[in-house]
Short mmCIF file of C-alpha atoms and ligand atoms in Angstrom, two decimals:
data_model
loop_
_atom_site.label_atom_id
_atom_site.label_comp_id
_atom_site.label_asym_id
_atom_site.label_seq_id
_atom_site.Cartn_x
_atom_site.Cartn_y
_atom_site.Cartn_z
CA MET A 1 71.02 -130.78 80.43
CA HIS A 2 67.84 -132.01 78.81
CA THR A 3 64.28 -132.64 79.97
CA GLY A 4 61.68 -134.92 78.48
CA SER A 5 58.31 -136.55 79.07
CA CYS A 6 55.86 -139.04 77.62
CA LEU A 7 52.72 -138.10 75.69
CA CYS A 8 50.37 -138.16 78.71
CA GLY A 9 52.87 -136.28 80.88
CA GLN A 10 52.97 -138.76 83.77
CA ILE A 11 56.62 -139.65 83.18
CA ASN A 12 59.22 -136.89 83.27
CA TYR A 13 62.99 -137.27 83.09
CA THR A 14 66.19 -135.28 83.01
CA ILE A 15 69.50 -135.93 81.26
CA ALA A 16 72.55 -134.37 82.89
CA SER A 17 74.45 -133.88 79.64
CA ASP A 18 74.03 -131.63 76.65
CA SER A 19 74.39 -134.06 73.81
CA GLY A 20 75.24 -137.51 72.59
CA PRO A 21 75.23 -139.20 69.19
CA ILE A 22 71.81 -139.17 67.51
CA ILE A 23 71.11 -142.53 65.90
CA TYR A 24 68.39 -143.48 63.44
CA CYS A 25 67.75 -147.22 63.79
CA HIS A 26 66.02 -148.83 60.83
CA CYS A 27 65.88 -152.38 62.26
CA LYS A 28 62.62 -154.27 62.03
CA ARG A 29 62.09 -154.27 65.79
CA CYS A 30 62.38 -150.49 65.95
CA ARG A 31 60.00 -150.15 63.03
CA LYS A 32 57.47 -152.41 64.74
CA SER A 33 57.78 -150.78 68.13
CA SER A 34 57.43 -147.25 66.76
CA GLY A 35 54.99 -147.95 63.95
CA SER A 36 57.23 -145.79 61.75
CA ALA A 37 60.20 -145.93 59.39
CA PHE A 38 62.86 -145.79 62.13
CA VAL A 39 63.46 -144.95 65.77
CA THR A 40 65.48 -141.84 66.62
CA SER A 41 67.50 -141.95 69.82
CA MET A 42 70.19 -139.97 71.58
CA GLN A 43 72.77 -142.26 73.14
CA ILE A 44 73.76 -141.13 76.64
CA GLU A 45 75.48 -142.46 79.77
CA ARG A 46 73.08 -144.26 82.07
CA ALA A 47 74.44 -142.29 85.04
CA ASP A 48 73.17 -139.06 83.42
CA PHE A 49 69.54 -140.21 83.21
CA LYS A 50 67.04 -139.61 86.00
CA VAL A 51 63.27 -140.16 86.14
CA THR A 52 61.81 -137.22 88.05
CA SER A 53 58.16 -138.35 88.09
CA GLY A 54 56.02 -141.26 87.03
CA GLN A 55 58.49 -144.10 87.67
CA ASP A 56 55.53 -146.43 88.37
CA PHE A 57 54.17 -145.83 84.86
CA ILE A 58 57.32 -147.18 83.19
CA LYS A 59 56.85 -150.61 81.72
CA ILE A 60 59.70 -152.63 80.19
CA PHE A 61 59.40 -154.95 77.21
CA HIS A 62 62.21 -157.53 77.27
CA HIS A 63 63.44 -158.69 73.87
CA ASP A 64 65.41 -161.84 73.26
CA GLY A 65 69.08 -160.97 73.06
CA GLY A 66 69.12 -158.65 76.05
CA VAL A 67 67.37 -155.57 74.68
CA ASP A 68 64.91 -153.81 76.96
CA ARG A 69 62.46 -151.22 75.67
CA ALA A 70 60.80 -148.87 78.13
CA PHE A 71 57.45 -147.24 77.48
CA CYS A 72 54.66 -145.47 79.36
CA SER A 73 52.00 -147.95 80.48
CA ASN A 74 49.39 -145.19 80.31
CA CYS A 75 49.96 -143.54 76.91
CA GLY A 76 52.31 -145.97 75.15
CA SER A 77 55.12 -143.49 74.42
CA GLN A 78 58.46 -145.19 73.96
CA LEU A 79 61.04 -143.62 76.25
CA PHE A 80 64.32 -145.48 76.01
CA SER A 81 66.05 -148.76 75.33
CA THR A 82 69.02 -150.48 76.90
CA ARG A 83 71.21 -153.41 75.83
CA ALA A 84 72.74 -155.96 78.18
CA ALA A 85 75.91 -155.81 76.05
CA THR A 86 76.37 -152.09 76.83
CA PRO A 87 74.94 -151.65 80.35
CA ASP A 88 76.35 -148.14 80.84
CA LEU A 89 74.52 -146.67 77.85
CA MET A 90 70.88 -145.74 77.22
CA ARG A 91 69.18 -144.73 74.02
CA ILE A 92 66.60 -142.06 74.80
CA ARG A 93 63.81 -141.59 72.23
CA LEU A 94 64.48 -138.15 70.87
CA GLY A 95 60.82 -137.41 70.12
CA THR A 96 60.10 -137.35 73.87
CA PHE A 97 62.55 -134.48 74.54
CA ASP A 98 60.96 -131.24 75.77
CA SER A 99 64.18 -129.25 75.67
CA GLU A 100 65.72 -128.08 72.43
CA VAL A 101 68.23 -130.31 70.67
CA ASP A 102 70.77 -128.43 68.56
CA SER A 103 72.60 -131.34 66.94
CA LYS A 104 71.47 -133.42 63.95
CA VAL A 105 71.55 -137.10 63.07
CA SER A 106 74.99 -138.73 63.55
CA SER A 107 74.36 -142.06 61.80
CA HIS A 108 71.87 -144.54 60.40
CA ILE A 109 72.12 -148.15 61.61
CA PHE A 110 70.56 -151.39 60.36
CA VAL A 111 70.04 -149.79 56.96
CA ASP A 112 69.96 -153.34 55.56
CA SER A 113 66.51 -153.79 57.09
CA LYS A 114 65.17 -150.34 56.28
CA ALA A 115 61.60 -149.96 55.04
CA GLU A 116 61.48 -150.14 51.24
CA TRP A 117 59.03 -147.23 51.20
CA HIS A 118 61.47 -144.90 52.95
CA ASP A 119 64.43 -143.14 51.30
CA ILE A 120 67.29 -141.75 53.38
CA LEU A 121 67.85 -138.23 52.10
CA ASP A 122 70.56 -136.86 54.39
CA ASN A 123 74.32 -137.35 54.19
CA ALA A 124 74.88 -138.98 57.61
CA PRO A 125 76.91 -142.22 57.59
CA GLN A 126 74.92 -145.37 56.95
CA HIS A 127 75.74 -148.76 58.51
CA ALA A 128 74.31 -152.00 57.17
CA GLN A 129 73.89 -153.29 60.72
CA ARG A 130 75.19 -152.21 64.11
CA PRO A 131 78.67 -150.66 63.56
ZN1 LIG B 201 52.50 -141.45 79.36
ZN1 LIG B 202 66.55 -150.84 66.03
#
């Protein structure tokens, strides 16, 4: 079980599982949306995710290609993304977790579009695009 929240604290959520793969996504959209080198997410089953407060603050940005990105309309924290192609999965932004996470990165994806100013220095598997 995990708990998490956005920066302003209006949105709180729980995840009814202990772990899932931790993915670093280096695609350009993730870099833009985070303002950083990559987005770090834990992939979980949608059925395990529950918003416990602040549902009304959640705003969804719809990408072309069926990707939805959810963020707090008050503080701007990214919370999760979903893909129409995999409706049963969610990718929760790991930086919003309040509970401790004891696993490490599982893989890097979209390494082909990684920022040229960032070097990957761990030994996790790297995928040129989505594996
Ligand atoms: Zn917020
Ligand atoms: Zn991405």
